[in-house]
Coordinates of C-alpha atoms in Angstrom, one line a residue:
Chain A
X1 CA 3.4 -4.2 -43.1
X2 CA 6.0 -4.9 -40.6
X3 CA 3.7 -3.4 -38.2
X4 CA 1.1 -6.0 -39.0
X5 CA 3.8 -8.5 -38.6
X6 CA 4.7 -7.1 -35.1
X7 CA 1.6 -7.2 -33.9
X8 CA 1.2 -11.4 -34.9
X9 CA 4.5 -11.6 -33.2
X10 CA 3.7 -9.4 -30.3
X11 CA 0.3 -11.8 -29.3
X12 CA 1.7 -14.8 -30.0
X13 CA 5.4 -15.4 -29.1
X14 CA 6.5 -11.9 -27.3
X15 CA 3.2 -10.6 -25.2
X16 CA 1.4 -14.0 -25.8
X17 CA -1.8 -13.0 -23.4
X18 CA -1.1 -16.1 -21.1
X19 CA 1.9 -16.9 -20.4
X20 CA 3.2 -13.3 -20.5
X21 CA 0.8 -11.0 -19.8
X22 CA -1.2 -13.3 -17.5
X23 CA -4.6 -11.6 -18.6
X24 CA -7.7 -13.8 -19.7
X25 CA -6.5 -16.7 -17.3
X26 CA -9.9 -17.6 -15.8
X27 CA -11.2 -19.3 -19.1
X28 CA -7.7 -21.0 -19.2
X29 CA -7.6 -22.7 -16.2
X30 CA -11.4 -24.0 -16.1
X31 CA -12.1 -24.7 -19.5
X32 CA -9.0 -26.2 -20.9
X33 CA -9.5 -29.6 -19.0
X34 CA -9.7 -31.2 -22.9
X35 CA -7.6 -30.0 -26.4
X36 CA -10.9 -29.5 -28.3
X37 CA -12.6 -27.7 -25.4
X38 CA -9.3 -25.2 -25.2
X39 CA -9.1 -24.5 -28.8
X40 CA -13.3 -24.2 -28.8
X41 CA -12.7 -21.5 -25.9
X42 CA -9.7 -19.3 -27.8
X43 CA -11.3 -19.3 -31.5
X44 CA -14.9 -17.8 -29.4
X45 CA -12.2 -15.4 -27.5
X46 CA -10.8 -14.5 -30.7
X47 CA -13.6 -13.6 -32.2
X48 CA -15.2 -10.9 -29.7
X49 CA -11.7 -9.9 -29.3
X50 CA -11.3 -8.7 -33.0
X51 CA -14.7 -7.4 -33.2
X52 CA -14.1 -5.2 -30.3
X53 CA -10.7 -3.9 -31.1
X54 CA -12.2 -2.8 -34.0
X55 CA -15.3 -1.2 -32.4
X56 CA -13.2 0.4 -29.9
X57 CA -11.0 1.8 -32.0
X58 CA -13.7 3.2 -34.7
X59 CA -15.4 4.6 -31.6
X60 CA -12.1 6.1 -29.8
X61 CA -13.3 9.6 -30.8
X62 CA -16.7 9.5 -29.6
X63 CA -16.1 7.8 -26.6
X64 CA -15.5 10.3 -23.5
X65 CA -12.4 8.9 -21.2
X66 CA -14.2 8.3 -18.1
X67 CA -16.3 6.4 -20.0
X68 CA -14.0 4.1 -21.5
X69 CA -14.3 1.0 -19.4
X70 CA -18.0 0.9 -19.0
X71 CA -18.4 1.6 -22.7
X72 CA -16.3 -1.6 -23.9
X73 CA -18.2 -4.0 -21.6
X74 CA -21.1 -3.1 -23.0
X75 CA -19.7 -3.7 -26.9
X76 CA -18.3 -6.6 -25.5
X77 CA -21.2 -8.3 -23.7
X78 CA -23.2 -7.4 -27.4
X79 CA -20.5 -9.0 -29.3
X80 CA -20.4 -11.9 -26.3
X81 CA -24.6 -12.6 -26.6
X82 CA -24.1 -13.1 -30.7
X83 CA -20.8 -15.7 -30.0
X84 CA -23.1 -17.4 -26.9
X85 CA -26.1 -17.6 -29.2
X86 CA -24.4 -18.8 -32.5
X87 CA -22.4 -21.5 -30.5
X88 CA -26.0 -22.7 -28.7
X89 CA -27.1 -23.0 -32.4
X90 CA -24.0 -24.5 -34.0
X91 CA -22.0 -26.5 -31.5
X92 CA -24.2 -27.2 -28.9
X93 CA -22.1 -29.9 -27.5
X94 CA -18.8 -27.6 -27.0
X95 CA -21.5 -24.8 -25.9
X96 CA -22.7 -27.1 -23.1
X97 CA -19.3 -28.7 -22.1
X98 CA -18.3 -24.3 -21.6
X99 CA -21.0 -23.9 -19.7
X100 CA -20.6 -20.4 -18.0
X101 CA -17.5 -19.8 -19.7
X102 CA -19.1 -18.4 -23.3
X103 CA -21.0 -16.0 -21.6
X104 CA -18.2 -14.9 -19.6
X105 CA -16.3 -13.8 -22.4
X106 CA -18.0 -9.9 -21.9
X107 CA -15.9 -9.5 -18.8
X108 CA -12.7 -11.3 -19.7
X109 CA -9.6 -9.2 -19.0
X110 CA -8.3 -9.8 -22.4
X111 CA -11.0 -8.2 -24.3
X112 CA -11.3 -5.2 -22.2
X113 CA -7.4 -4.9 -21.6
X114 CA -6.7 -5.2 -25.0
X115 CA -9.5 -2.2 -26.3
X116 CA -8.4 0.0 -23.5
X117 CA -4.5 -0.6 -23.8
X118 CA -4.0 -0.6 -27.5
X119 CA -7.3 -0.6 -29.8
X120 CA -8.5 2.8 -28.4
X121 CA -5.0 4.8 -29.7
X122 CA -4.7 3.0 -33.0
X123 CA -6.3 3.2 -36.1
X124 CA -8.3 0.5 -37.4
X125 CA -6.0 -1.7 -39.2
X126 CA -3.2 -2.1 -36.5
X127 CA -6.4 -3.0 -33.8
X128 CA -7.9 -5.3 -36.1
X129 CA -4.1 -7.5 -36.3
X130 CA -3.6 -6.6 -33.0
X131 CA -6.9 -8.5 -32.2
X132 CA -6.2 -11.2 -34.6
X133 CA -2.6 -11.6 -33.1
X134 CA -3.9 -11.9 -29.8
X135 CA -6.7 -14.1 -30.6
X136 CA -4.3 -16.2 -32.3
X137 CA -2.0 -16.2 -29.1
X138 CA -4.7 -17.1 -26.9
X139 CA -6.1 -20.0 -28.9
X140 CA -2.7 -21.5 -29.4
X141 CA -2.1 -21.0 -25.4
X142 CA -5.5 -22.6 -24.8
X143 CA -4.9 -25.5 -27.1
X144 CA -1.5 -26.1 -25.7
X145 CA -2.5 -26.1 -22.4
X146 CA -5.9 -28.5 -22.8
X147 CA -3.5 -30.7 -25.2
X148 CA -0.9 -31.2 -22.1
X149 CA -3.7 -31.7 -19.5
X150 CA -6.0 -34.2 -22.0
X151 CA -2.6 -36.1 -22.4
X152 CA -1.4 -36.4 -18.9
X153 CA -4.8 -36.7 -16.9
X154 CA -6.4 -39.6 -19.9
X155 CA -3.8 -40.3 -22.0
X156 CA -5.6 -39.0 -25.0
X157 CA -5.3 -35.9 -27.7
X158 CA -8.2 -34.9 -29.3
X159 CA -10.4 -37.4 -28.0
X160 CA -7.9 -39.8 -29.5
X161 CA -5.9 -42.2 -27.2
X162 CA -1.9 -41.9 -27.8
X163 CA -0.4 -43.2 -24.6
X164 CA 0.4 -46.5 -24.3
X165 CA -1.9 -48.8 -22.1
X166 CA 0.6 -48.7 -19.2
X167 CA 0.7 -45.3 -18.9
X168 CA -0.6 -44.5 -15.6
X169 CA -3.4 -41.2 -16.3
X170 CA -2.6 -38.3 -13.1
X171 CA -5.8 -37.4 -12.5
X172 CA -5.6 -34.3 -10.6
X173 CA -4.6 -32.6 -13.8
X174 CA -8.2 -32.6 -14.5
X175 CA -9.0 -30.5 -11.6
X176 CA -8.5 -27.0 -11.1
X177 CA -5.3 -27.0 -9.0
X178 CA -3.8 -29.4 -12.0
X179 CA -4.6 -26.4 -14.5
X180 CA -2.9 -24.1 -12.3
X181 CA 0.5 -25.8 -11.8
X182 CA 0.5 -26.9 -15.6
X183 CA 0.1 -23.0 -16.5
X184 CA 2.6 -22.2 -13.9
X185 CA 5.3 -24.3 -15.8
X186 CA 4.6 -23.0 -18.8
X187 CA 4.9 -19.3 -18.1
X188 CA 7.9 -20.5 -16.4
X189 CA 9.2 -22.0 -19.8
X190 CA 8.1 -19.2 -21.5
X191 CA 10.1 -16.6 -19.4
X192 CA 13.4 -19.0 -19.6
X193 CA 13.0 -18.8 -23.6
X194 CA 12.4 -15.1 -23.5
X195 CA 15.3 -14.4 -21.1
X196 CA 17.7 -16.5 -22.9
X197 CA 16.7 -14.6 -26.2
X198 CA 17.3 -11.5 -24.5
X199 CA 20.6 -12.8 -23.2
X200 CA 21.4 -14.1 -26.8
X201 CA 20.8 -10.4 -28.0
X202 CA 23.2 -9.0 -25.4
X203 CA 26.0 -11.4 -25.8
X204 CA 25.5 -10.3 -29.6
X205 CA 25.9 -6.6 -28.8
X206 CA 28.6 -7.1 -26.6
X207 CA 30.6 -8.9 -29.0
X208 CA 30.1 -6.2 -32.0
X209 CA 31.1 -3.6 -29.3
X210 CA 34.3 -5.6 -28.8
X211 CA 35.0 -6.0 -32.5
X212 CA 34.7 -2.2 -33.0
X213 CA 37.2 -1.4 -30.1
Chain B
X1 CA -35.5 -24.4 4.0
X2 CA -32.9 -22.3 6.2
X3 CA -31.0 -25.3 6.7
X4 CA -30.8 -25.4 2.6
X5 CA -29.7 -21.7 2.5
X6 CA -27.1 -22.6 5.0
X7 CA -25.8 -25.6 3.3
X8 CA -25.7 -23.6 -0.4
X9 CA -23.6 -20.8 1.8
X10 CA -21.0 -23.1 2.8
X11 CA -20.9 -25.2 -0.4
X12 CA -20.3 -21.8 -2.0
X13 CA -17.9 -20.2 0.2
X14 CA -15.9 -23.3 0.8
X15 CA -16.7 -26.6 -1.5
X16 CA -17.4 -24.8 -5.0
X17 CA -14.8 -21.9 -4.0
X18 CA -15.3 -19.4 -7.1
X19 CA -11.8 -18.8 -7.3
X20 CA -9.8 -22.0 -6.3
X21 CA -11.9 -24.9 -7.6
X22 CA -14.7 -23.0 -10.4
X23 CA -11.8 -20.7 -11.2
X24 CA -13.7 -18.2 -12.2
X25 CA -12.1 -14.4 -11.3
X26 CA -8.2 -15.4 -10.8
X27 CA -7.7 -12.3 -12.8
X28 CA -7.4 -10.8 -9.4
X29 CA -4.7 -13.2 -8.1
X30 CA -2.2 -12.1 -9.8
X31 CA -2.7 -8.3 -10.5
X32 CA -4.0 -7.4 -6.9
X33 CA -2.8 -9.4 -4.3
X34 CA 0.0 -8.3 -3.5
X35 CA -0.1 -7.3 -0.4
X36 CA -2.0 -8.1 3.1
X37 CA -3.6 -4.4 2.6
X38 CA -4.1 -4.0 -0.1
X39 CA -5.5 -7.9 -1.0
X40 CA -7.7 -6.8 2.3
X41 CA -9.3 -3.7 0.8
X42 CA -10.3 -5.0 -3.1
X43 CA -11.6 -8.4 -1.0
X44 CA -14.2 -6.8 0.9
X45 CA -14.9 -4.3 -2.7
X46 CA -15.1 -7.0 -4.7
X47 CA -17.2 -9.2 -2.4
X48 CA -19.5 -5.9 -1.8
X49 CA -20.1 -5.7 -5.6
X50 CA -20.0 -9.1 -5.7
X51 CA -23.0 -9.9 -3.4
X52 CA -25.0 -6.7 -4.2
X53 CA -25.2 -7.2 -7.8
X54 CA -25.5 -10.8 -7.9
X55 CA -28.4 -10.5 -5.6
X56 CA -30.1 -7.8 -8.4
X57 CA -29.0 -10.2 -11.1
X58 CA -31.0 -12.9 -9.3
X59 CA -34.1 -10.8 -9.2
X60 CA -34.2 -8.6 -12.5
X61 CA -33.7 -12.5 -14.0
X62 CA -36.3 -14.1 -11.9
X63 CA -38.6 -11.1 -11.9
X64 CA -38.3 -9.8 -15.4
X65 CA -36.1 -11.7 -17.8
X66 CA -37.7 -15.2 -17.8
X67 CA -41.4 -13.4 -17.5
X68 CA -40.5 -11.8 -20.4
X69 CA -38.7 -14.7 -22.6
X70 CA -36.1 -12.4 -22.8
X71 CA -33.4 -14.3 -21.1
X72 CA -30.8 -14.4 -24.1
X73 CA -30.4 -10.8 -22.7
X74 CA -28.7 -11.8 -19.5
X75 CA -25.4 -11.3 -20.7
X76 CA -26.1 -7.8 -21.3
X77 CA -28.1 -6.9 -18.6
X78 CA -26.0 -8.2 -16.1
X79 CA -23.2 -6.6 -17.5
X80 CA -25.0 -3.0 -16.7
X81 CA -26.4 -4.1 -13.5
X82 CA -22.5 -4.7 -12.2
X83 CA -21.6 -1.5 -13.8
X84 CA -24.8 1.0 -11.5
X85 CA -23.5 -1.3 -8.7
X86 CA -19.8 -1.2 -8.8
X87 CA -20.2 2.7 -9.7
X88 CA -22.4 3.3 -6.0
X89 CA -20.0 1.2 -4.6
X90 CA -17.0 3.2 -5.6
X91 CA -18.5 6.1 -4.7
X92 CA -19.4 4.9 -1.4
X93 CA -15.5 3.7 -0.8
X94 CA -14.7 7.6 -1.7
X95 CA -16.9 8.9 0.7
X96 CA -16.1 6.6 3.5
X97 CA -12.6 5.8 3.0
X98 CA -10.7 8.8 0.7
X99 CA -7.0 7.7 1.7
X100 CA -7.9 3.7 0.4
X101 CA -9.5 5.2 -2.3
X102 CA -6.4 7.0 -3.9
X103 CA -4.6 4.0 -3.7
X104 CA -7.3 1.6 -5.1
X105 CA -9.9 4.0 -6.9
X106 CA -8.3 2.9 -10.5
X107 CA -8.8 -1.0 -9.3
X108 CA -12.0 -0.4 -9.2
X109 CA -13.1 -0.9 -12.5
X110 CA -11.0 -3.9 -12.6
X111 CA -13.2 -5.4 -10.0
X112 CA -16.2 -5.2 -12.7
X113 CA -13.9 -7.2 -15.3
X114 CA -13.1 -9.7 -12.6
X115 CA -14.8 -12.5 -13.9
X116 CA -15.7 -13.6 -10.7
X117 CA -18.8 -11.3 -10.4
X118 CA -20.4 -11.8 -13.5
X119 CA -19.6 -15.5 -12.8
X120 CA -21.4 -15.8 -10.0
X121 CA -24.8 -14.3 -11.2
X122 CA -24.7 -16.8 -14.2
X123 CA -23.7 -19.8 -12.3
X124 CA -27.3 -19.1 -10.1
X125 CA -29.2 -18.8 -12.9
X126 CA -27.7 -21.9 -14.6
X127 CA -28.6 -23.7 -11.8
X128 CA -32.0 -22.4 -11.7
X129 CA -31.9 -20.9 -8.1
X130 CA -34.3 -19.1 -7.1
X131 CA -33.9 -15.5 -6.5
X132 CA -33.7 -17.0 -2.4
X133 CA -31.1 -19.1 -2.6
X134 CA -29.3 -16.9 -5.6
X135 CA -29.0 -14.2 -2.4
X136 CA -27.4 -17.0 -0.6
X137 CA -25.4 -18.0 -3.3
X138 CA -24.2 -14.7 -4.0
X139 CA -23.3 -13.8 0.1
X140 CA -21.3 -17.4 0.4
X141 CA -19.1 -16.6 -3.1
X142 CA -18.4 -13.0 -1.9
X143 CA -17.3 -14.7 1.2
X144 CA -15.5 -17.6 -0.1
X145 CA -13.4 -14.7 -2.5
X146 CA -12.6 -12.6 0.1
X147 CA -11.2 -15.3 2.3
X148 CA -8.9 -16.8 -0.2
X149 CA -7.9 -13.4 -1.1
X150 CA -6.6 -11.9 1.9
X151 CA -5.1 -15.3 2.9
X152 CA -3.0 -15.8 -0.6
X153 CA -1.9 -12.1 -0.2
X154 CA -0.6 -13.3 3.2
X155 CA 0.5 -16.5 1.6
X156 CA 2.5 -14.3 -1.0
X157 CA 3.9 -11.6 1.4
X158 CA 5.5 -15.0 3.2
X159 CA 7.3 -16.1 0.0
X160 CA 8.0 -12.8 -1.9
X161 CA 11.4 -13.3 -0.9
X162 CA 12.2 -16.5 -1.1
X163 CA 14.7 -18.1 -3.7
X164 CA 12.7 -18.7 -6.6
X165 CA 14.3 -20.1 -9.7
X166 CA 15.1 -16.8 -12.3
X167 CA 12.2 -17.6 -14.6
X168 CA 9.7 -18.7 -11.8
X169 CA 9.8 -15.3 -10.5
X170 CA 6.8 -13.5 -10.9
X171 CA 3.7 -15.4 -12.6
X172 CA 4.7 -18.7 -12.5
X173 CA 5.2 -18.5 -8.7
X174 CA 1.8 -17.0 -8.2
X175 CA 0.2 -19.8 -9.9
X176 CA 2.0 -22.2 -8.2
X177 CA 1.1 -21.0 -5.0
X178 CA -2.2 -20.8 -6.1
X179 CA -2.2 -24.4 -7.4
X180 CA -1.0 -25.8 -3.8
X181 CA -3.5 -23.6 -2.5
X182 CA -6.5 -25.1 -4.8
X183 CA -5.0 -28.6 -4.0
X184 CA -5.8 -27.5 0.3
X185 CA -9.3 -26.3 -0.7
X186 CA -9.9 -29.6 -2.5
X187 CA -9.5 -31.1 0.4
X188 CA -13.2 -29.9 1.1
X189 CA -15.2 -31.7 -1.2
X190 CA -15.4 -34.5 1.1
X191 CA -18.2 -32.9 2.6
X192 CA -19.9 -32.6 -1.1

């Protein structure tokens, strides 16, 4: 159980696959120019993830070493072709504002990082949280990212308008370099949290040390 | 018609630049360039397997998948089609170059999850090139990457030690060089 509970902890806060491990960022700079279109892109991540962490780790036996990598992008672009044709059926107006992006899930870093760092040497439970964690992680990155852009570059969430009529949209936060300055500052944020937890933790020991002496 | 190829080369390479305005591949930013070397060595790989397989993408698609009605299969078959490629490639890198190749040979396989060469086969067929101008597609990307490669690892060598804030280090400094960088290579769509 608390295993479980690391691994939510791990992909979300701790190794969220954005801001700290930097993998999978492709999708989240081009896609996540809206909220809906960011949280559309993490929950079809999500789901190839989770399928092939738990492929990958059923398989780890069979699977010769030098084989690894090759192997997973072929599970993956299966599990991708299923996602890309189930989104053409369902949601074809997310589908078409993805574009390239759906189909690009079989090569995302994330997916094969994730099977050949972790899923491949655990068993089947802790890969499938691990998945879910992640998956989790990267949808609430994606969101958060395409919720900051949406606001600043049209003054909207969601398709909703919140700003008020004065408010004065920055444009280039629609483009690409906008994505990659907006990600920038949040990794940045994301380190300063981290490194003042860490700090916190120190301080801590350091003053239990001094009450024992 | 050549004056068409020429034009799709250069709004590849420079207008739609796969990695600073499509954003597709910038996986490699931050993992391999590092340095001016290094950045130099998986450019040219990565634009070899880039062009090579795009170029087969084009044609098995053209040739066999859409004859076929069989073109939900892309996915997949482009997938293996970058994996025979990137495999002769490596090999060929081995041969040729054994020192560059114990220093990258493990990159290698991150060249095939680099988004950026998958991208580009499914960005022809999206926008139903013909297996012609796919080539010429594919040769202006592979370009395009290997240019802003080598001169962000340059860019990066420059600034490695300069006086970043604590929690910029690393990452966020990347991206933010990459960011100014994207906001420069705007600069060419006037010529859209």
């Amino acid at each position: 159980m608390k295993g479980i509970l690391k691994r939510f902890y791990c992909g979300i806060i701790k190794e969220n696959p954005v801001f700290a491990l930097a993998i999978g960022l492709c999708p989240a700079i081009a896609v996540t120019t809206t909220a809906i279109n960011g949280l559309a892109m993490g929950i079809a991540t999500a789901i190839v993830l989770v399928f092939a962490n738990v492929i990958a780790s059923l398989l780890s036996k069979i699977i010769p070493q030098n084989m690894r990598v090759p192997a997973y992008l072929i599970i993956s672009a299966g599990l991708t072709t299923i996602v890309d044709m189930l989104m053409h059926a369902y949601a074809i107006s997310v589908y078409s504002a993805l574009g390239v992006f759906v189909p690009l899930i079989a090569v995302s870093g994330l997916v094969i990082g994730r099977a050949e760092e972790y899923a491949c040497k655990s068993n089947v439970v802790l890969s499938l949280f691990d998945g879910l964690g992640m998956g989790i992680g990267y949808i609430v990155a994606l969101t958060l990212i395409g919720i900051i852009r949406e606001l600043l570059a049209s003054g909207s969430v969601f398709g909703k308008a919140v700003m008020p009529e004065s408010f004065e949209p920055v444009s280039m936060l629609a483009f690409a370099p906008g994505a990659f300055i907006v990600i920038a500052f949040i990794c940045a944020l994301h380190n300063k949290l981290m490194s003042v937890k860490k700090g916190a933790k120190k301080a801590d020991d350091g003053d239990e040390k001094e009450v024992e002496e | 018609m050549i004056k068409d190829l020429f034009l799709v080369i250069i709004s590849t390479a420079l207008v739609n630049n796969i990695l600073l305005s499509r954003s597709i591949g910038t996986g490699v930013f931050t993992k391999l360039a590092t340095d001016r070397k290094t950045a130099a060595g998986m450019g040219c790989a990565v634009a070899a397997v880039l062009a090579v397989s795009s170029a087969i993408s084009a044609v098995v698609y053209n040739l066999v998948l859409s004859r076929l009605n069989l073109e939900y299969l892309k996915t997949i078959i482009f997938v293996i089609v970058i994996l025979i490629v990137s495999a002769i490639i490596a090999v060929i890198i081995k041969k040729a170059a054994a020192a560059f190749y114990e220093k990258a040979g493990k990159y290698i396989y991150l060249t095939v999850t680099n988004c950026a060469v998958l991208g580009t086969a499914l960005v022809s067929v999206q926008n139903n090139f013909n297996v012609l101008t796919s080539v010429a597609a594919a040769i202006g990307t592979a370009v395009g990457f290997a240019v802003v490669v080598a001169v962000f690892a340059d860019v990066r060598e420059r600034t490695q030690y300069n006086d970043f804030p604590e929690s910029f280090k690393g990452t966020p400094a990347v991206l933010l060089t990459a960011g100014l960088m994207a906001i420069a290579f705007y600069g060419f769509t006037v010529f859209a």
